[in-house]
Coordinates of C-alpha atoms in Angstrom, one line a residue:
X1149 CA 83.5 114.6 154.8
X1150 CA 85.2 111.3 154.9
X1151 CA 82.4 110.0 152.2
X1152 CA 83.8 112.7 150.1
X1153 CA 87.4 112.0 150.4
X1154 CA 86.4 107.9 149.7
X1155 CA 84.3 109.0 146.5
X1156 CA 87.1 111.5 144.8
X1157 CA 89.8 108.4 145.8
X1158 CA 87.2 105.9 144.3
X1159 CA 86.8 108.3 141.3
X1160 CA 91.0 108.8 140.5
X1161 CA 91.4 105.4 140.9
X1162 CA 88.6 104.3 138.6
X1163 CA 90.0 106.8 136.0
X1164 CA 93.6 105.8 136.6
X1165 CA 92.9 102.2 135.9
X1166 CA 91.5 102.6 132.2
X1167 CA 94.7 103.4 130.8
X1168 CA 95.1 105.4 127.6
X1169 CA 92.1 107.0 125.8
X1170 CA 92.2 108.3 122.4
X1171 CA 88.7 110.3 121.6
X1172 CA 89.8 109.5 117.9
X1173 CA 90.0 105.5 118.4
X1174 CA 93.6 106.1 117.5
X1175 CA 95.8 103.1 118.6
X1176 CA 99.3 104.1 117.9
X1177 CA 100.6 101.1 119.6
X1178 CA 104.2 101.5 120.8
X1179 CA 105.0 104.0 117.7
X1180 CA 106.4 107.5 118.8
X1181 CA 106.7 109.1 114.9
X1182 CA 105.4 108.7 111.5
X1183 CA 106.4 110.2 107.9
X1184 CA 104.2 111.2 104.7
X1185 CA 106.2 111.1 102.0
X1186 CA 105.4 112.8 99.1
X1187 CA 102.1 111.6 97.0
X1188 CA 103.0 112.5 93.4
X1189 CA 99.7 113.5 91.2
X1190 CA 99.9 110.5 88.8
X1191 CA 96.5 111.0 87.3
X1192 CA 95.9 112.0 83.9
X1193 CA 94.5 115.0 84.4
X1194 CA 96.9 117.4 86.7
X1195 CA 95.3 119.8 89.0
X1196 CA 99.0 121.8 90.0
X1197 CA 99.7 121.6 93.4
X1198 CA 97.7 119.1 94.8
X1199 CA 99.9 116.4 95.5
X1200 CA 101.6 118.7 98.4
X1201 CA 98.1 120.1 99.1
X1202 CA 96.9 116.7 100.3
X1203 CA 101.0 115.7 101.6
X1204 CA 100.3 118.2 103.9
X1205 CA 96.6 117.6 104.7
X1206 CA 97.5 113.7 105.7
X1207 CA 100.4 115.3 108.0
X1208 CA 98.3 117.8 109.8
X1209 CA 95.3 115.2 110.0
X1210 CA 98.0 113.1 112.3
X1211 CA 99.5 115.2 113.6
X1212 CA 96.1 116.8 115.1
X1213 CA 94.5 113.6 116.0
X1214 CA 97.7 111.7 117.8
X1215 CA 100.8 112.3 119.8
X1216 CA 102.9 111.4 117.1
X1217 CA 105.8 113.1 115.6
X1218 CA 106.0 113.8 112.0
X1219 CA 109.7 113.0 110.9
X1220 CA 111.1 112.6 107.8
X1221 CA 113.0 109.5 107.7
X1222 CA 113.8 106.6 110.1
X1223 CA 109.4 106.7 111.1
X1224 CA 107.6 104.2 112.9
X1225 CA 104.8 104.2 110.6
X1226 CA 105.2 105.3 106.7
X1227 CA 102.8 106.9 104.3
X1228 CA 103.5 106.8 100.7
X1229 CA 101.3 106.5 97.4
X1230 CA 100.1 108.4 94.5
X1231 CA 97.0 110.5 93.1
X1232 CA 95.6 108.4 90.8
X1233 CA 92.5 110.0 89.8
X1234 CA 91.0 113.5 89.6
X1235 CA 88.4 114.1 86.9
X1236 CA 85.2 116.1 86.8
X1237 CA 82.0 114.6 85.6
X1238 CA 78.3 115.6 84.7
X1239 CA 76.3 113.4 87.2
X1240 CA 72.4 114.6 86.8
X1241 CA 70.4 116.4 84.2
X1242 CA 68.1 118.6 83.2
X1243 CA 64.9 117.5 81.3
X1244 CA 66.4 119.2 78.0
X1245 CA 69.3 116.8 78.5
X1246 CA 71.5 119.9 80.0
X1247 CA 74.0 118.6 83.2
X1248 CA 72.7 120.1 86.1
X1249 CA 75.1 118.6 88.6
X1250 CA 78.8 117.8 88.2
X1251 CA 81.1 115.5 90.3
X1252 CA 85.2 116.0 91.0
X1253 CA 86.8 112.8 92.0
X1254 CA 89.8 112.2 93.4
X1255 CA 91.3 108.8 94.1
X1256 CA 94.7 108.1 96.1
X1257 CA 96.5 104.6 96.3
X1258 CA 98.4 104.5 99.8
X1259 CA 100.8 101.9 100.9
X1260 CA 101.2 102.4 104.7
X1261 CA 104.0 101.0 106.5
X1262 CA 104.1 100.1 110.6
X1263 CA 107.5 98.9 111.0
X1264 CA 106.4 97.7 114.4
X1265 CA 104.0 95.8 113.4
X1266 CA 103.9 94.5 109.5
X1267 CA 101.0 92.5 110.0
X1268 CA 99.3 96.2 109.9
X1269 CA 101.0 96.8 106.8
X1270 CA 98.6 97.8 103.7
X1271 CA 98.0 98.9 100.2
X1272 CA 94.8 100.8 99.6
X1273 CA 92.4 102.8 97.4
X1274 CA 90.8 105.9 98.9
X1275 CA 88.5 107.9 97.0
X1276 CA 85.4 110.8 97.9
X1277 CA 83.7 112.9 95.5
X1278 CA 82.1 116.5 95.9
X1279 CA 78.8 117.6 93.9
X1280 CA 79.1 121.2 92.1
X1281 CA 76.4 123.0 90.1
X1282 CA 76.8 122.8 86.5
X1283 CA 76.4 126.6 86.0
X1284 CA 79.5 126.7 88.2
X1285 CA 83.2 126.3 87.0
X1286 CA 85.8 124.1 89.5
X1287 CA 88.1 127.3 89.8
X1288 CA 88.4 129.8 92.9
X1289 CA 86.4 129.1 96.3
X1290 CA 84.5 126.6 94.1
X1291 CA 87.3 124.7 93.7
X1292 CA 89.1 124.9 97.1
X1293 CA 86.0 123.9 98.8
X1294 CA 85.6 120.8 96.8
X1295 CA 89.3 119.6 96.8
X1296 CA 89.1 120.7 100.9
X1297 CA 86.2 118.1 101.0
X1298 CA 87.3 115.5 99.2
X1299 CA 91.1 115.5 101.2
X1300 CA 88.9 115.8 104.4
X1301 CA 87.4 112.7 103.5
X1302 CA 89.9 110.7 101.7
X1303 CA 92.8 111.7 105.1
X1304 CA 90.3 110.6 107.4
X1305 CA 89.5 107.6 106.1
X1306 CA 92.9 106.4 105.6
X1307 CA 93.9 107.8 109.5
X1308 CA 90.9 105.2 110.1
X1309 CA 92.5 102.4 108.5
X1310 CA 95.3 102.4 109.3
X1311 CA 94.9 103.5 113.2
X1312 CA 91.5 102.3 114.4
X1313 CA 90.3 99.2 114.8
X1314 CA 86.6 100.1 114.7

């Protein structure tokens, strides 16, 4: 019994001793909030509503994946930028010079802010791409799973840049 009782206090101390884990390698550091202000579609082709689309899908993806709170002014660490690109494009073809495949892209310049820490301060291109048939058109659930996708991708990778030192 008294083996017991040494291995559960060897086991909370063990555990107590390694500090903060974050499953997501987040390292907030000392910041308690953040903000995402509002990425205006810039790109020449407009896609309506996708600028608060992916506002909102940087937000949640923090929000999900820290402790942080989302505030709107004031933050510890600031997201701003732009849509810069969003075009669709034929990417393979068939042997009677037909597209078979086309590509959306969607490119986002981001300018993050830790008021912390400037030294983590950066300005930064982001951009995924999803694969479509040709026979399709980019409207409905074709077009809701490919911008879901790409903001999937794109929020993720700057949530890794800027909060992960992997």
């Amino acid at each position: 019994m008294k083996l017991k009782i040494i291995g559960v206090l060897v086991l909370i101390l063990s555990l107590q001793s390694c500090g903060y884990y974050s499953f997501t390698g987040a390292d907030t550091g000392n910041a308690e909030n953040f903000q995402v202000n509002f990425f205006e579609n810039t790109a020449q082709l407009i896609e309506p509503g996708i600028d608060r689309d992916f506002t909102l899908a940087l937000q949640d993806l923090i929000q999900n994946q820290t402790k942080l709170s989302l505030t709107n002014s004031n933050a510890d660490l600031i997201y701003e930028g732009e849509i810069t690109r969003y075009y669709v494009a034929p990417m393979t073809a068939t042997a009677d010079s037909q597209a078979a495949q086309n590509r959306l892209t969607i490119a986002v310049n981001v300018r993050f802010y830790n008021t912390l820490d400037p030294e983590k301060d950066f300005e930064q291109n982001f951009s995924f791409y999803f694969d479509f048939p040709a026979n399709e058109q980019l409207t409905g659930a074709t077009k809701d799973e490919a911008i879901g996708e790409v903001f999937l991708r794109i929020t993720q990778d700057i949530f890794n840049a800027s909060l992960t030192n992997w």
